[in-house]
Amino acid sequence: MSYPFTSALQNTPVISGFDGGLVNSEYASYTPGSGTITTTQNGVDDWLIVTISGIGRGDHTVTADSGPGQLTEWTLDGGITDVGIIVGGGLDGPVTSSVASSTIGLTRSMTRDVGNRLFRMRTGIRPETPQAVAAPSYSAKGGAKGGSAKGTDIVTYKTCPWEVYGQIYYTHDDQDAQFTRTPGVVGGPNGGLLMLHPGTKSEIFGGNVGIDYEINKNWAVGFAVSAAKTDIDLGSVGDVDVDSWALIPYVSYYQPSVFGSADFYADLMYAYGDHDYDLSSGGVFGSTDGNTHQLEFTTGLNFRNGGLVHGPYGVVRWIDGEIDAHAFSGGFDTDLESVATQLGYQVSYPVSMGSGTLVPQARVAWEHEFEGDLGTVGGVTLGEVDEDIAVLGTGIGYYLSCGWNVVLDYEARLGSESQSHYVGLKAGYEF
């Protein structure tokens, strides 16, 4: 028995002559020659997904016992309330979708709080050390003499305007698969299932080095270079390896006691990223390049209550990029864009310890994505990203007075379709 169908890039497949394709009298029945499948229940969530893979564009005939992506008989063991069919020839779209969404997450991880400058501004600790200098005493004739216990000490500040730092980080990102109902496809009350985005797991290993300069008590500028290697696992669809680097300049502002006793801070960062991709799916291999541009503005307030430093903060982040055409994009370039805002609140508790300060910190925020639709490539829908994300963070830093500092930071991003976990370790030296 042959099963002829047409499978262009994510076009609605047409299946006929499905005799014997799915066999189980308890959960499914079929009418010989009609290619229809019925079930004993009308559920829409628990599907048996039959994937016909390894098929390119064009007309094909797939037989039950030979050829790529051959159909076989399936026996349903229990709990299946509906039966759906995904026709694989259209894996190009899912691969392209994963590359696009993973690149957005990769760009965000590579630039996340470079040098932990935002962590520090939220603590309220400034890169300067108070020093008491004995005031001179005066003789009866008015002449100045050396310092005296009778004099009043003068407090001056030793500034450490330069900092060099290094940072390593790891991110694990997990995205759920996405499907769409396709009317006219065999199976289910609303048609078959068509994959838009495969279940995707990404692991990002990276680091950055940078330098920071305090122009004065309010302004600072910095520059960092970041690099990362990303492994993207698309399950049975394939895998992608990405090598990336980024150039990251930024400028920061801090002003004490702007609103009453509240301190104000702001930061503007730009990043240019370059990415090299190696892709593999269904025995087909390809490679391509891409680039991203990111602009991120952060601002917040610090209130002080006893030893606590706490306050609200907000972030506006824009990411724009392009990935060159590759073996799975149908000859089209892929444009990607993300516009997100974040509103949060943080609590820090600086504790003086000898010549340094230990600061634990906790944060919680809500992030909203305004470009949730990944768009299309060559008319193919690429799926969506989470529009609303809960962002939870915690960390601990230790700052010596004009010397070494170290920060360990963790952040979780939790959405309905995805979740990610970031951990970073930064060491810096001020002089």
XYZ file of C-alpha atoms in Angstrom:
431
model
C 0.000 0.000 0.000
C 1.373 3.437 -0.915
C 0.576 6.686 0.885
C 0.913 9.568 -1.581
C 0.996 13.132 -0.245
C 2.473 16.525 -1.022
C 4.852 18.087 1.510
C 6.155 21.536 0.682
C 7.621 23.690 3.427
C 4.911 23.495 6.096
C 2.113 23.328 3.521
C -0.993 21.475 4.558
C -0.232 17.856 3.691
C -2.832 15.701 1.958
C -2.874 12.027 2.890
C -4.872 9.326 1.170
C -5.017 5.562 1.131
C -4.184 5.268 4.803
C -5.284 1.636 5.182
C -3.426 0.006 8.061
C -1.520 3.142 8.995
C -2.921 3.220 12.524
C -4.313 0.063 13.996
C -6.003 -0.288 17.375
C -9.622 -1.256 17.762
C -9.912 0.212 21.248
C -8.766 3.749 20.492
C -8.971 4.213 16.735
C -10.769 2.879 13.718
C -10.447 3.604 10.042
C -12.492 3.180 6.917
C -10.489 1.351 4.239
C -9.574 3.650 1.397
C -10.952 6.805 2.992
C -7.873 7.803 4.953
C -9.976 8.925 7.915
C -9.233 8.203 11.548
C -11.742 8.430 14.339
C -11.382 8.055 18.073
C -13.668 6.957 20.846
C -13.274 10.341 22.600
C -13.035 13.944 21.449
C -10.122 15.155 23.573
C -7.766 17.637 21.975
C -4.669 17.476 24.183
C -3.353 13.916 24.454
C -2.200 13.085 20.968
C -0.247 10.257 19.508
C 2.099 12.106 17.172
C 3.250 10.188 14.112
C 6.090 12.002 12.376
C 7.023 11.204 8.797
C 10.580 12.571 8.629
C 13.469 12.706 6.200
C 11.420 14.166 3.360
C 12.226 17.277 1.363
C 9.957 19.565 -0.628
C 7.880 18.312 -3.518
C 5.625 15.347 -4.262
C 6.491 12.038 -2.633
C 5.112 8.540 -2.284
C 5.960 6.865 0.986
C 5.284 3.163 1.317
C 4.653 1.092 4.406
C 7.798 -0.980 4.025
C 10.426 1.067 2.178
C 11.718 4.550 1.483
C 12.615 7.444 3.745
C 10.205 8.206 6.551
C 8.230 5.013 5.903
C 4.911 4.545 7.656
C 4.533 1.668 10.083
C 1.696 0.240 12.104
C 1.171 1.774 15.522
C -0.461 0.188 18.556
C -1.828 2.560 21.170
C -1.268 1.281 24.700
C -3.700 3.444 26.633
C -4.651 6.948 27.654
C -4.699 8.286 24.117
C -7.841 10.326 23.563
C -7.011 11.668 20.143
C -4.762 10.782 17.242
C -2.839 13.322 15.209
C -0.379 13.192 12.372
C 2.574 15.461 11.730
C 3.977 15.158 8.272
C 7.758 15.711 8.498
C 9.023 17.142 5.243
C 8.512 20.492 6.860
C 11.202 20.450 9.489
C 12.828 23.510 7.938
C 10.432 25.825 9.763
C 10.996 24.297 13.227
C 14.782 24.449 12.787
C 14.636 28.084 11.703
C 12.287 28.928 14.579
C 14.625 27.395 17.161
C 17.651 29.210 15.763
C 15.819 32.550 15.945
C 14.397 32.176 19.471
C 17.634 30.699 20.847
C 19.625 33.605 19.398
C 17.478 36.064 21.352
C 18.151 34.146 24.583
C 21.846 33.829 23.740
C 22.194 37.573 23.143
C 20.484 38.336 26.446
C 22.775 35.962 28.376
C 25.997 37.272 26.804
C 25.234 40.842 27.873
C 23.446 40.239 31.160
C 24.778 42.660 33.828
C 28.305 42.685 32.415
C 30.777 43.357 35.225
C 27.876 43.134 37.710
C 27.682 46.928 37.574
C 23.887 46.858 38.051
C 24.259 44.540 41.046
C 26.627 47.068 42.597
C 24.462 50.123 41.951
C 21.550 48.334 43.602
C 23.683 47.798 46.725
C 24.414 51.508 47.054
C 28.165 50.847 47.448
C 30.369 53.370 45.654
C 33.994 52.802 44.536
C 35.550 55.155 47.068
C 36.949 54.747 50.598
C 36.617 57.352 53.390
C 39.904 58.219 55.133
C 40.281 60.348 58.287
C 43.255 62.728 58.251
C 44.212 64.577 61.463
C 43.678 68.307 61.164
C 46.685 70.552 61.978
C 46.753 72.409 65.311
C 47.894 76.010 65.631
C 50.402 77.767 67.967
C 49.534 80.795 70.061
C 51.103 82.954 67.349
C 48.786 81.452 64.730
C 51.367 79.283 63.029
C 50.369 75.819 61.959
C 51.982 72.877 63.695
C 51.743 69.142 63.113
C 48.583 67.130 63.660
C 47.313 67.103 67.206
C 44.826 65.107 69.165
C 43.160 68.432 69.907
C 42.492 68.975 66.195
C 39.357 67.821 64.395
C 39.877 65.024 61.882
C 39.107 65.825 58.267
C 37.379 63.093 56.288
C 38.619 62.700 52.748
C 37.876 60.044 50.166
C 40.326 57.812 48.410
C 38.916 57.054 44.991
C 39.603 53.954 42.930
C 38.480 55.077 39.465
C 39.659 52.034 37.495
C 38.418 48.468 37.627
C 39.386 45.459 35.537
C 37.243 42.344 35.741
C 36.552 38.903 34.383
C 33.282 37.005 34.435
C 32.157 33.470 33.578
C 28.558 32.332 33.209
C 26.340 29.378 32.327
C 22.726 29.419 31.115
C 20.344 26.511 30.629
C 17.240 27.302 28.567
C 14.289 24.946 28.027
C 11.542 25.755 25.481
C 8.381 23.715 24.968
C 7.335 22.435 21.556
C 4.674 24.421 19.694
C 2.064 23.026 17.319
C -0.822 24.373 15.299
C -4.017 22.684 14.172
C -4.129 22.098 10.436
C -7.632 21.600 8.991
C -7.776 19.027 6.260
C -5.097 16.810 7.743
C -6.135 13.321 8.769
C -6.763 12.918 12.484
C -8.545 14.739 15.257
C -11.701 16.849 15.400
C -9.834 19.985 14.260
C -7.420 18.444 11.810
C -3.851 17.340 12.349
C -0.977 18.890 14.236
C 1.773 20.786 12.470
C 5.011 21.520 14.341
C 5.997 25.184 14.502
C 8.748 24.912 17.082
C 10.357 21.740 18.496
C 11.103 21.160 22.144
C 14.456 22.908 22.528
C 17.158 22.755 25.180
C 20.070 25.196 25.040
C 23.257 25.287 27.076
C 25.351 28.467 26.965
C 28.900 28.558 28.303
C 30.553 31.957 28.192
C 32.632 34.661 29.750
C 33.660 38.266 29.394
C 36.500 40.592 30.320
C 36.172 44.318 30.727
C 37.384 47.610 32.123
C 35.434 50.274 33.993
C 36.363 53.916 34.698
C 34.728 56.275 37.216
C 34.863 59.723 35.628
C 33.642 61.340 38.860
C 31.321 60.512 41.767
C 28.347 60.336 39.386
C 29.479 59.085 35.991
C 31.212 55.892 34.882
C 31.953 54.315 31.515
C 33.002 50.798 30.637
C 33.740 48.381 27.835
C 33.650 44.579 27.731
C 34.255 41.761 25.263
C 32.084 38.671 25.673
C 32.334 35.206 24.063
C 30.083 32.152 24.297
C 29.573 28.666 22.948
C 25.993 27.396 22.688
C 24.688 23.854 22.189
C 21.051 23.744 21.003
C 19.353 20.339 21.195
C 16.206 20.088 19.039
C 15.427 16.506 20.064
C 14.599 14.297 17.086
C 14.583 17.354 14.780
C 18.331 17.985 14.977
C 20.886 20.164 16.727
C 22.683 23.499 16.319
C 26.088 24.683 17.587
C 26.760 28.409 17.866
C 30.025 30.290 18.450
C 29.504 33.922 19.423
C 31.331 37.058 20.475
C 30.117 40.540 21.401
C 31.457 44.066 21.945
C 29.727 45.881 24.820
C 30.191 49.580 25.709
C 28.102 51.145 28.501
C 27.708 54.305 30.576
C 26.338 54.547 34.141
C 25.081 57.363 36.361
C 24.566 57.415 40.144
C 23.238 60.360 42.167
C 22.685 60.179 45.951
C 19.685 61.820 47.629
C 17.779 62.835 44.520
C 14.273 62.204 45.831
C 14.549 62.961 49.534
C 16.978 60.376 50.854
C 16.521 58.101 47.839
C 19.478 57.532 45.496
C 18.910 57.441 41.740
C 20.833 55.370 39.188
C 20.660 54.768 35.444
C 22.618 52.721 32.914
C 22.675 52.567 29.124
C 24.322 49.630 27.327
C 24.829 48.781 23.663
C 26.062 45.430 22.346
C 27.016 44.150 18.912
C 27.044 40.370 18.581
C 28.429 38.089 15.876
C 27.280 34.443 15.635
C 28.435 31.410 13.616
C 25.956 28.520 13.296
C 26.462 24.842 12.426
C 23.114 23.123 11.832
C 22.090 19.496 11.439
C 18.627 18.027 10.788
C 17.456 14.831 9.120
C 20.918 14.001 7.796
C 21.258 17.452 6.215
C 24.015 19.787 7.399
C 24.459 23.508 6.963
C 26.235 26.534 8.333
C 25.545 30.244 8.354
C 26.322 33.538 10.088
C 24.270 36.119 11.924
C 24.560 39.318 13.896
C 22.597 41.105 16.602
C 22.308 44.625 17.976
C 21.105 45.263 21.507
C 20.228 48.452 23.357
C 19.307 48.250 27.047
C 18.365 51.033 29.476
C 18.085 50.384 33.237
C 17.057 52.777 35.990
C 16.118 52.521 39.654
C 15.911 54.039 43.133
C 17.632 53.028 46.362
C 15.907 53.652 49.701
C 17.698 53.063 52.991
C 16.034 51.711 56.122
C 18.567 50.861 58.789
C 20.971 48.464 57.112
C 18.610 47.674 54.214
C 19.003 49.138 50.747
C 15.903 48.495 48.657
C 13.914 49.948 45.795
C 12.197 49.573 42.429
C 13.941 49.276 39.081
C 12.926 49.171 35.443
C 14.507 47.903 32.223
C 13.793 48.530 28.540
C 15.616 46.116 26.199
C 15.632 46.033 22.395
C 17.294 43.268 20.356
C 17.405 43.253 16.569
C 19.268 40.823 14.359
C 19.527 38.917 11.124
C 20.591 35.356 10.371
C 21.776 34.644 6.836
C 19.995 32.091 4.662
C 20.923 28.480 5.374
C 19.999 24.939 4.357
C 16.760 25.030 6.367
C 15.481 28.543 5.687
C 14.307 28.054 2.107
C 16.850 30.540 0.771
C 15.568 33.349 2.986
C 17.348 35.395 5.642
C 15.781 35.320 9.109
C 14.995 38.609 10.831
C 14.560 38.564 14.590
C 13.431 41.255 17.006
C 12.662 41.486 20.703
C 11.294 44.497 22.581
C 10.818 43.857 26.293
C 10.272 45.810 29.481
C 10.963 44.701 33.019
C 9.609 46.080 36.299
C 11.082 44.788 39.532
C 12.042 45.359 43.135
C 15.293 44.518 44.901
C 16.498 44.226 48.489
C 20.195 44.360 49.499
C 21.773 44.213 52.941
C 25.374 45.522 53.075
C 27.314 44.213 56.090
C 30.728 45.670 57.018
C 33.301 42.949 57.539
C 36.841 44.069 58.363
C 38.210 45.956 55.385
C 35.334 45.012 53.096
C 31.565 44.776 52.738
C 29.467 41.641 52.223
C 26.179 42.180 50.370
C 23.436 39.580 49.862
C 20.772 40.651 47.365
C 17.367 39.360 46.181
C 15.256 40.528 43.231
C 11.854 39.824 41.706
C 10.533 41.263 38.430
C 7.889 40.924 35.757
C 9.037 41.046 32.131
C 6.730 41.673 29.186
C 7.690 40.917 25.589
C 6.074 43.146 22.945
C 7.356 41.077 19.983
C 6.024 37.673 21.045
C 5.499 36.495 17.457
C 8.732 35.309 15.845
C 7.238 36.176 12.460
C 7.608 34.226 9.228
C 10.333 33.229 6.798
C 9.203 32.698 3.232
C 5.590 32.607 4.399
C 6.316 29.994 7.086
C 5.162 30.764 10.642
C 7.990 30.396 13.172
C 6.025 30.217 16.421
C 6.065 32.490 19.452
C 8.033 33.341 22.575
C 6.573 33.912 26.037
C 4.985 37.323 26.373
C 5.149 37.367 30.178
C 8.051 36.103 32.264
C 8.645 35.990 36.028
C 12.275 36.919 36.733
C 13.698 35.839 40.102
C 17.251 36.630 41.128
C 19.589 36.333 44.078
C 23.278 36.875 44.632
C 26.025 37.735 47.041
C 28.941 40.117 46.603
C 32.027 40.989 48.614
C 33.796 44.315 48.083
C 37.175 45.201 49.566
C 37.900 48.903 49.982
C 39.770 49.867 46.803
C 40.827 46.338 46.006
C 39.326 42.993 45.018
C 35.620 42.271 44.679
C 33.732 39.116 43.779
C 30.056 38.519 42.942
C 28.134 35.253 42.583
C 24.741 35.781 40.930
C 21.789 33.554 39.948
C 18.671 34.335 37.928
C 15.648 32.267 36.869
C 13.261 33.240 34.060
C 9.966 31.362 34.281
C 7.275 31.497 31.587
C 4.384 29.347 30.402
C 6.316 28.042 27.366
C 9.920 28.312 28.541
C 12.229 28.564 31.507
C 15.904 29.380 31.890
C 18.478 29.451 34.665
C 21.592 31.638 34.726
C 24.545 31.542 37.100
C 27.553 33.851 36.859
C 30.756 34.482 38.808
C 32.646 37.773 38.511
C 35.970 38.883 40.005
C 37.270 42.443 39.714
C 40.094 44.614 40.985
C 39.817 48.366 41.639
C 42.780 50.703 41.655
